[in-house]
Coordinates of C-alpha atoms and ligand atoms in Angstrom, one line a residue:
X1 CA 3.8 12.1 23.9
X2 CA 4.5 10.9 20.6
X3 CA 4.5 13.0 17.2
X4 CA 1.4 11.7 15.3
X5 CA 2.7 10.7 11.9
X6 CA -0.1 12.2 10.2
X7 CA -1.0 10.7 6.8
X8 CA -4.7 12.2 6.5
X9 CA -3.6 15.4 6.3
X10 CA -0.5 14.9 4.1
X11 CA -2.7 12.8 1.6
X12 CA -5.2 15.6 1.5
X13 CA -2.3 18.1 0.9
X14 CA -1.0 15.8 -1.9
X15 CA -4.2 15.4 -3.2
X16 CA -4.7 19.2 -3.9
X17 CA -1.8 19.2 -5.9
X18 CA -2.9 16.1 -8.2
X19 CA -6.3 17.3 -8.3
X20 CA -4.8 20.5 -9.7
X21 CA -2.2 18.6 -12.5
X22 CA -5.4 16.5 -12.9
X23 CA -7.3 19.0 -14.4
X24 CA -4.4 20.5 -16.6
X25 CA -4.3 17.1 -18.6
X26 CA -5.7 17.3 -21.6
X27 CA -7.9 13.5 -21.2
X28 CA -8.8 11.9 -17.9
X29 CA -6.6 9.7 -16.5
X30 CA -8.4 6.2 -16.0
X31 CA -7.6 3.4 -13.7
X32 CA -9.3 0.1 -13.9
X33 CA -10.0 -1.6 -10.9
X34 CA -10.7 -5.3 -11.6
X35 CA -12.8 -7.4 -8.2
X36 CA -13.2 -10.8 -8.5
X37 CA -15.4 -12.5 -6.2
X38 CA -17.0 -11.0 -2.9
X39 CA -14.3 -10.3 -0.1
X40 CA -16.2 -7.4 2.1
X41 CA -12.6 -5.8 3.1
X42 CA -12.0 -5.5 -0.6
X43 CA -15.8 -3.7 -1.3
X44 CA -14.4 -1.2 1.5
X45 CA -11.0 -0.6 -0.1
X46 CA -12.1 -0.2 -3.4
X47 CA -15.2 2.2 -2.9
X48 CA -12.3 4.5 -1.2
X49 CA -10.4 4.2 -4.2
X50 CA -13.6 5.3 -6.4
X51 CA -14.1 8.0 -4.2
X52 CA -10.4 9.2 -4.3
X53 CA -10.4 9.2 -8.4
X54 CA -14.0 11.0 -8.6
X55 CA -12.4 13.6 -6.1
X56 CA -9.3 13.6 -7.8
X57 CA -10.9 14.0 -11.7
X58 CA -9.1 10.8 -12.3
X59 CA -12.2 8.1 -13.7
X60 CA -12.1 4.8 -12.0
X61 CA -13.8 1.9 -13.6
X62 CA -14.7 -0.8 -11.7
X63 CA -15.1 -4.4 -13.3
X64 CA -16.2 -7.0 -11.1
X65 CA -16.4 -11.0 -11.7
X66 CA -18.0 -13.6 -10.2
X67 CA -15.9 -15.6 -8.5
X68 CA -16.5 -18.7 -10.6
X69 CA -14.9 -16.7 -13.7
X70 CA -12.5 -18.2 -16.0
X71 CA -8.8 -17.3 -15.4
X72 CA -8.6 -17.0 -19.4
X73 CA -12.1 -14.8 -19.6
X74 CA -10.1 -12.3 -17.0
X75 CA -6.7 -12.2 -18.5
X76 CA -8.4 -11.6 -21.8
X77 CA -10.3 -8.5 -20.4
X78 CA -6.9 -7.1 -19.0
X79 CA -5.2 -7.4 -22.5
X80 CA -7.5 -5.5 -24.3
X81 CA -7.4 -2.7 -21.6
X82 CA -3.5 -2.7 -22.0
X83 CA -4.1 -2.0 -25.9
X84 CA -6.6 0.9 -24.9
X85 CA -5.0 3.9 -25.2
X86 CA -7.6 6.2 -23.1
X87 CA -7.0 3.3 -20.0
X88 CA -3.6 4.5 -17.9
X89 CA -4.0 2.0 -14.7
X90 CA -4.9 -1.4 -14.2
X91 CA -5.0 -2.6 -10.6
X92 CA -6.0 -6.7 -9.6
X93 CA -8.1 -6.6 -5.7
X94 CA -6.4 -9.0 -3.7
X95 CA -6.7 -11.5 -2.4
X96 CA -8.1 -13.5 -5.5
X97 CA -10.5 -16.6 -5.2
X98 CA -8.4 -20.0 -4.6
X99 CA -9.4 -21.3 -8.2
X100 CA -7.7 -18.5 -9.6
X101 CA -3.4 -17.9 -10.4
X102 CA -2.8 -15.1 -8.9
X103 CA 0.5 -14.9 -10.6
X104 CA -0.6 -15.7 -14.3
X105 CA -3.8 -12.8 -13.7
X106 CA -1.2 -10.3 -12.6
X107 CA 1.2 -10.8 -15.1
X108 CA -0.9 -9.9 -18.1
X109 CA -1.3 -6.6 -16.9
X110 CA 1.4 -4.4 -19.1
X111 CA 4.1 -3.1 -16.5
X112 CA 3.8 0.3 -17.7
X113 CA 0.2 0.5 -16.4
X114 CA 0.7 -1.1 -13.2
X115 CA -0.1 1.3 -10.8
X116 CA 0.2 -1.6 -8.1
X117 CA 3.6 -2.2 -9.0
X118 CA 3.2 -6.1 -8.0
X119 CA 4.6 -7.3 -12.1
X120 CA 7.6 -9.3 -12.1
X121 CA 9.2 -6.6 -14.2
X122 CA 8.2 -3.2 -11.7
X123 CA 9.2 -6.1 -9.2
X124 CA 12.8 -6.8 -10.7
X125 CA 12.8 -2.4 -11.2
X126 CA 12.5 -2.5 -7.5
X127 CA 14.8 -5.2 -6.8
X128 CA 17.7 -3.2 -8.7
X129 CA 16.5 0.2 -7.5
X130 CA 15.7 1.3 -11.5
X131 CA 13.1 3.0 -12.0
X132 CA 10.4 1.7 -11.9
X133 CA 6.7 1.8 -10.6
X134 CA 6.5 1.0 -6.7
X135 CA 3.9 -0.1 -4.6
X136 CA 1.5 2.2 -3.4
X137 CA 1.8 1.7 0.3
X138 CA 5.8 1.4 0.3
X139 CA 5.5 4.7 -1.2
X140 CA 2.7 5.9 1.4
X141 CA 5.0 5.0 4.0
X142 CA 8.4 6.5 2.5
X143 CA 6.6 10.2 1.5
X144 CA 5.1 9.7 5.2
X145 CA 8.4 9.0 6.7
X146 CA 10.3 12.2 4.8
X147 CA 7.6 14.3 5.0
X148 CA 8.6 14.2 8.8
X149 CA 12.0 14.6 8.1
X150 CA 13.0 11.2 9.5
X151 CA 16.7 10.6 8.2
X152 CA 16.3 7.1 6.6
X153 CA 20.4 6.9 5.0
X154 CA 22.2 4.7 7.6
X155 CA 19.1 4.4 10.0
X156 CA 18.5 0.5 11.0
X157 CA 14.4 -0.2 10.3
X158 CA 12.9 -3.2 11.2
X159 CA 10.0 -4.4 9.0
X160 CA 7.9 -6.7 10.9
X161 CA 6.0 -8.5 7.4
X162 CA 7.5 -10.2 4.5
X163 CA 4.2 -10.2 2.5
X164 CA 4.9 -9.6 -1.6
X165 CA 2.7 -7.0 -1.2
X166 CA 4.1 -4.7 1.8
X167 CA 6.4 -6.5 3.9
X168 CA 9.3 -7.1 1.2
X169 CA 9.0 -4.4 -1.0
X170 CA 8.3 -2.1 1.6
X171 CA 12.1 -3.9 2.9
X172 CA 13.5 -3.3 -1.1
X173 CA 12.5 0.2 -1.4
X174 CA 14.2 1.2 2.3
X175 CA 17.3 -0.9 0.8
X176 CA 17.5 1.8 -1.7
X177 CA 17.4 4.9 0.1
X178 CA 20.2 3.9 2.0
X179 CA 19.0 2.6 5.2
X180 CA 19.8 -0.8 7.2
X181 CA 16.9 -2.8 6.9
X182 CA 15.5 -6.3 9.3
X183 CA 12.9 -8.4 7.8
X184 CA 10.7 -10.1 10.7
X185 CA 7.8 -12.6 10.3
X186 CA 5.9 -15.0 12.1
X187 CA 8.8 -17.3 12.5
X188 CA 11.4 -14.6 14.2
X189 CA 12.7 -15.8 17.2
X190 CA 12.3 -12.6 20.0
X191 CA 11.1 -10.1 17.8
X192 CA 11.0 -7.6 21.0
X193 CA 14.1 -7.5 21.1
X194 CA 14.8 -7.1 17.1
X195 CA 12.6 -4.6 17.2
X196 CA 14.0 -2.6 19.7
X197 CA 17.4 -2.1 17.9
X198 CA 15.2 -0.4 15.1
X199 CA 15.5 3.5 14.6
X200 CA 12.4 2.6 12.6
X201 CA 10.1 -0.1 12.9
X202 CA 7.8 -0.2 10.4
X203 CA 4.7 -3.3 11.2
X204 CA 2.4 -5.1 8.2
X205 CA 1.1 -8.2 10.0
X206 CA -2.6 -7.5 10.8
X207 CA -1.8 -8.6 14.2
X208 CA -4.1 -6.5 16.8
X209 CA -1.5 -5.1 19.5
X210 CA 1.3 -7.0 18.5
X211 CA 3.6 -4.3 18.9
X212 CA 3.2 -3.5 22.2
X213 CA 5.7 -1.2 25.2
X214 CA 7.7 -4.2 25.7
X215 CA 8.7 -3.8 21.5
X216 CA 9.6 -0.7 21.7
X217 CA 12.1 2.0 23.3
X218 CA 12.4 5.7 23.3
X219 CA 13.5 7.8 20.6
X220 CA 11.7 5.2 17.8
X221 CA 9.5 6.0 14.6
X222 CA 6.5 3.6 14.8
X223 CA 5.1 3.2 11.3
X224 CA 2.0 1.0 11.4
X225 CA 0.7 -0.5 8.4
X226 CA -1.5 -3.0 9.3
X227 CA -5.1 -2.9 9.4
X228 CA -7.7 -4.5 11.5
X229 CA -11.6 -4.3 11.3
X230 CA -13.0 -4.1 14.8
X231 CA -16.6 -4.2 13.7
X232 CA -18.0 -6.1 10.9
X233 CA -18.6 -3.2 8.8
X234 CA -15.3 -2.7 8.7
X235 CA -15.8 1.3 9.4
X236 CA -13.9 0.9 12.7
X237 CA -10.2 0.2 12.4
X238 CA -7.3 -0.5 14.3
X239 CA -3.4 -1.4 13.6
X240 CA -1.0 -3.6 14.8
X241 CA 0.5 -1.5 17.4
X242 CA -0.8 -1.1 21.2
X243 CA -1.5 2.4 20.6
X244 CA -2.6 3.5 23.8
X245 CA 1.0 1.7 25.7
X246 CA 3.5 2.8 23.0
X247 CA 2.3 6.0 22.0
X248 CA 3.9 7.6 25.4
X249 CA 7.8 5.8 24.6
X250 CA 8.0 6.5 21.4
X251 CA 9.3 9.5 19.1
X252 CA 6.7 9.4 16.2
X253 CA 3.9 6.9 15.7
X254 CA 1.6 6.7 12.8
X255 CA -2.0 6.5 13.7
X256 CA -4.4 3.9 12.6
X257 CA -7.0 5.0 11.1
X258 CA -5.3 7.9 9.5
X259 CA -1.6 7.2 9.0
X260 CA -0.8 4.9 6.1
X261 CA -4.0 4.0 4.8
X262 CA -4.7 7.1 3.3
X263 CA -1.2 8.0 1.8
X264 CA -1.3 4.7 0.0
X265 CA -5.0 5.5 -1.5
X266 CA -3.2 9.3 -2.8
X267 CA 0.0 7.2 -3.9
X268 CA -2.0 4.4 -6.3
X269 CA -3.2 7.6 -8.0
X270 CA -0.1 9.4 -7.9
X271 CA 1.7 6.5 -9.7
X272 CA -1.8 6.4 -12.2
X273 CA -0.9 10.2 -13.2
X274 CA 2.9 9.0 -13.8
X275 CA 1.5 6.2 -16.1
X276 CA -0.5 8.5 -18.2
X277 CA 2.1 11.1 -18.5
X278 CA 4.4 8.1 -19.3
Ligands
NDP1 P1 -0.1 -10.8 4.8 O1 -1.0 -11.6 5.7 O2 0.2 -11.2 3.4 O3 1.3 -10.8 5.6 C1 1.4 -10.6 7.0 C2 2.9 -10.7 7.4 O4 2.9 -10.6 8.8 C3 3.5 -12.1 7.1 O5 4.8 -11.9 6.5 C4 3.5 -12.8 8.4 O6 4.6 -13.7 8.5 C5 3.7 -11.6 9.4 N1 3.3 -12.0 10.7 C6 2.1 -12.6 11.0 N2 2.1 -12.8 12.4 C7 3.2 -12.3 12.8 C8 3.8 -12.3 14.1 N3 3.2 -12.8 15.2 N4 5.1 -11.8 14.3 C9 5.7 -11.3 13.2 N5 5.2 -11.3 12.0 C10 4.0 -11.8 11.8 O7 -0.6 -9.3 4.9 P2 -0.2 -8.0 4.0 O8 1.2 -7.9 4.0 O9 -1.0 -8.1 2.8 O10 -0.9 -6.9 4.9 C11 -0.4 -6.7 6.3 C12 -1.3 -5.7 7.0 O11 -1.3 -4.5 6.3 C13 -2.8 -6.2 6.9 O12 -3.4 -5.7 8.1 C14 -3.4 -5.4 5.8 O13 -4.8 -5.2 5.9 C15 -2.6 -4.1 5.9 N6 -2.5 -3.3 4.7 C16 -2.7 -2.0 4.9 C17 -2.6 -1.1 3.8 C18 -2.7 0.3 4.1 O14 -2.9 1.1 3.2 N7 -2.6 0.8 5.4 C19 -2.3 -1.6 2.5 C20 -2.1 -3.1 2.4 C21 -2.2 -3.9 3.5 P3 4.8 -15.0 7.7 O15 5.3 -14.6 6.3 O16 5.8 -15.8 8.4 O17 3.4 -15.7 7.6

């Protein structure tokens, strides 16, 4: 039987100790959450977030477009919150209506307020291990893994995902602590039996069960990232790992839900209090 890598409880421990610095600070830290168009996964994920702040004492304000915005009406509304001082986080929902440039809408956001740590500068920070702001997930996953004591200096993890948003820097920020890190993606040739040379294998694919016993061997940490809504409500979730097959080989094994979903919720509003003691 595996140990359950258990990120609901470590989030709610973290989140004690935020809520506590949160209500030391003198003004409330604020994060802006900006939705454009109607993606139902993205409604989910962001009333989480608004429930997290108001729990937290942080204020979360939530600006939502239409999806037939203009780029430059957007971009416009994200420079004026960089020049207000009472507004410490700026976060973009992905993914972004086709019409729109990603790229150009993220970029506008000031580095130093962005919590999601997807600008080309936090990017480049990451990239050369400065410091920097990093990506709430990556970070979900790292506190989850060293909360367990897993040794990640010298220990070969195999990311399965190269996605800018998980897969790579997820990949980056290993690179830095020291460990030997495997990229996979949908074009790896026998990713079993990559992913079987991992001490870690960490998955972001949003592939139901496509880690499954034949992936994995004993002695493995199984970090699964992904996420996939198995009713349309999106309330019920699973992972990308065969949970019921691998949970008896391996080590450690992060549940889904409760692993790394809510660890990366507690670590966008971790990196929100750094911003606005920054
Ligand atoms: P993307 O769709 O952007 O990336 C998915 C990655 O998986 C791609 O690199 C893709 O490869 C790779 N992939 C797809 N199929 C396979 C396959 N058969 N074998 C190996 N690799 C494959 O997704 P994201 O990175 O944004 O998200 C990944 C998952 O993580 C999703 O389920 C998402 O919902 C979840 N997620 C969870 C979070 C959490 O807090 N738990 C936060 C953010 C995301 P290629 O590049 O070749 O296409």
């Amino acid at each position: 039987m595996a140990i359950l890598l258990n990120g609901k409880e470590l989030a709610i421990q973290r989140s004690e100790a935020l809520r506590e610095e949160i209500s030391l600070f003198p003004t409330q830290p604020t994060l802006v959450i900006i939705q454009i168009g109607n993606v139902p996964e993205s409604d989910i994920y962001i009333k989480r977030k608004i429930q997290s702040g108001e729990q937290l004492g942080a204020k979360v304000i939530h600006q939502k477009y239409d999806s037939d915005i203009s780029q430059e009406v957007v971009m416009d509304d994200i420079r004026n919150y960089n020049e207000d001082q009472n507004i410490h986080g700026i976060i973009v929902q992905l993914p972004l209506p086709e019409n729109l440039n990603k790229n150009s809408i993220i970029e506008t956001i000031n580095p130093k307020k962005d919590v999601d740590g997807l600008t080309s500068v936090n990017v480049k920070n990451l990239t050369c291990n400065n410091l920097g702001i990093i990506p709430a997930t990556t970070k979900g996953v790292i506190t989850l893994l060293k909360h367990y004591s897993v040794e990640l200096v010298g220990a070969h993890i195999v990311v399965v995902g190269r996605s800018s948003l998980v897969g790579k820097p997820t990949a980056l920020a290993l690179i830095n602590e020291n460990a030997t890190v495997t990229i996979c993606h949908s074009q790896t040739k026998n990713l079993e039996e990559i992913t079987k040379t991992g001490d870690i294998i960490i998955t972001a694919t949003g592939k139901q069960n496509l880690i499954t016993a034949q992936h994995v061997q004993e002695g493995q940490v199984i970090v699964d990232v992904g996420i996939h809504a198995i009713e349309d409500d999106g309330k019920k979730i699973t992972g990308d790992v065969d949970f019921k097959n691998v949970e008896p080989i391996v080590e450690m094994l992060s549940p889904v839900p409760g692993g790394v979903g809510p660890m990366t919720v507690v670590s966008l509003f971790e990196n929100l209090v750094d911003a606005y003691r920054k």
